[in-house]
Amino acid sequence: MELTLTLMGLMILLVVFGTLDQVHLGTFAAQKKYFSSWFIFLETESGARFPVFPGGYLVGGMWLVNLAAAHFERFVWSKKRIGISVIHGGLFLLLLGQGLTQMFSVESQMAIDEGTTRNYSEDYRDSELAIIDGSDPAVDRVVAIPASLLAKEETLAPAGLPFAVTVKRFFANAVLRRGGGSLATRGIGTGIAVEEAPPVSSDDDANNVSALVEFKKGADSLGTWLVSTGLGAPQSVAADGREYRLALRPRRHYVPFSIHLKDFTHDVYPGTDIPKNFSSLVRLTDPQTGEDRDALIYMNHPLRYRGLTFFQASFGKGDTMSVLQVVKNPVWVTPYVSCVLVSLGLAIQFLTHLAGFRRKLS
């Protein structure tokens, strides 16, 4: 009992501090720091990190273990307790499923204009350097280097490329200014100076992720390029007679099917700009399974397909673009199973007591 109360107190403190820190960190960063972590770390000015408080994973995991141990220690088989056991099993599965969701679910967004088709979603909190070989007119061949690898500022030799990639500088956030002093020798970055800026994490801000990368073929340098999420102009590097386009962009998650937006509808309450309803009529096409059908996505009515769930999230471009939240959650079914188990346990417990009451009356 003492351990249970202690864990409940720790969880309450996590909720309080996590809620207060949302003002400074934003929702996503606060959730990651306090709840999707084993420990909360204190970071010194020199960059050293020390654990100072248990995170949500550790507190939740210990809570589950404690509940399971207490249940089995005090478990006594009885027909009268079948319903209680089923209820406890449903609650245990609910807590376990929530923990697994925190650990393994992946969220991204798919923005589609009316009349266009997408086969990928994008994670706007993560970036990648895409090196695109467009020599085949039928399909682009893409080699993507995650920002986490760029941040190590090392030399990389991605498979499928005729050159190596040396990251000379990486900026988690940067300010770009026109002027001299740039380390770039090729591309549009030759006239742009880069200044490092503190990373931001609030919901309304985005980091301008940037890097200076040098491409080498053997011992020969092909030049140094500035790549950044803040640069919209196209850039490319040539090697072995081919042009490779460069793009530092939000990280993409490709899917083996396509979503075509046929129509987007946005209704508002009369006389106001307050959204009443917005929905997307899409065409789902999967060449592997032969799936080819329409689907209407709207509030509380997502599209589920191949382990992904597409929610209607937002819209833009004068109500001609739909933004779908794409969630990959391998344990999405656990809340439904938990509800069924709890309902079943309550029914069993009710019927057990009802039968006992009727026997007493007779």
mmCIF file of C-alpha atoms in Angstrom, residues 15 19 24 36 52 91 94 109 117 119 121 143 151 157 159 163 168 175 179 196-197 210 238 249 251 285 308 332 348:
data_model
loop_
_atom_site.group_PDB
_atom_site.id
_atom_site.type_symbol
_atom_site.label_atom_id
_atom_site.label_comp_id
_atom_site.label_asym_id
_atom_site.label_seq_id
_atom_site.Cartn_x
_atom_site.Cartn_y
_atom_site.Cartn_z
ATOM 1 C CA VAL A 15 1.173 15.730 -14.087
ATOM 2 C CA THR A 19 1.302 20.789 -17.134
ATOM 3 C CA HIS A 24 7.673 27.024 -21.759
ATOM 4 C CA SER A 36 7.517 9.514 -22.510
ATOM 5 C CA VAL A 52 16.757 13.951 -10.976
ATOM 6 C CA LEU A 91 -8.004 -2.167 -16.089
ATOM 7 C CA LEU A 94 -5.924 -0.428 -20.249
ATOM 8 C CA GLN A 109 0.668 14.531 -40.949
ATOM 9 C CA THR A 117 -2.435 12.270 -54.462
ATOM 10 C CA ASN A 119 1.733 8.253 -50.582
ATOM 11 C CA SER A 121 3.108 11.615 -44.421
ATOM 12 C CA VAL A 143 18.292 8.316 -50.062
ATOM 13 C CA ALA A 151 23.804 16.062 -35.812
ATOM 14 C CA ALA A 157 28.657 6.751 -46.921
ATOM 15 C CA ALA A 159 24.395 2.926 -49.856
ATOM 16 C CA PHE A 163 29.764 9.973 -53.110
ATOM 17 C CA LYS A 168 30.798 19.983 -41.452
ATOM 18 C CA VAL A 175 19.010 32.153 -38.538
ATOM 19 C CA GLY A 179 25.885 38.200 -46.701
ATOM 20 C CA GLU A 196 23.173 29.285 -34.641
ATOM 21 C CA ALA A 197 19.982 29.919 -32.657
ATOM 22 C CA SER A 210 20.284 23.629 -41.255
ATOM 23 C CA ALA A 238 26.264 16.279 -59.997
ATOM 24 C CA ARG A 249 12.731 18.662 -45.271
ATOM 25 C CA ARG A 251 10.934 13.504 -42.243
ATOM 26 C CA THR A 285 -5.816 2.856 -53.867
ATOM 27 C CA LEU A 308 -2.524 3.329 -39.785
ATOM 28 C CA TRP A 332 -4.662 0.742 -30.762
ATOM 29 C CA ILE A 348 -20.718 -11.151 -14.439
#
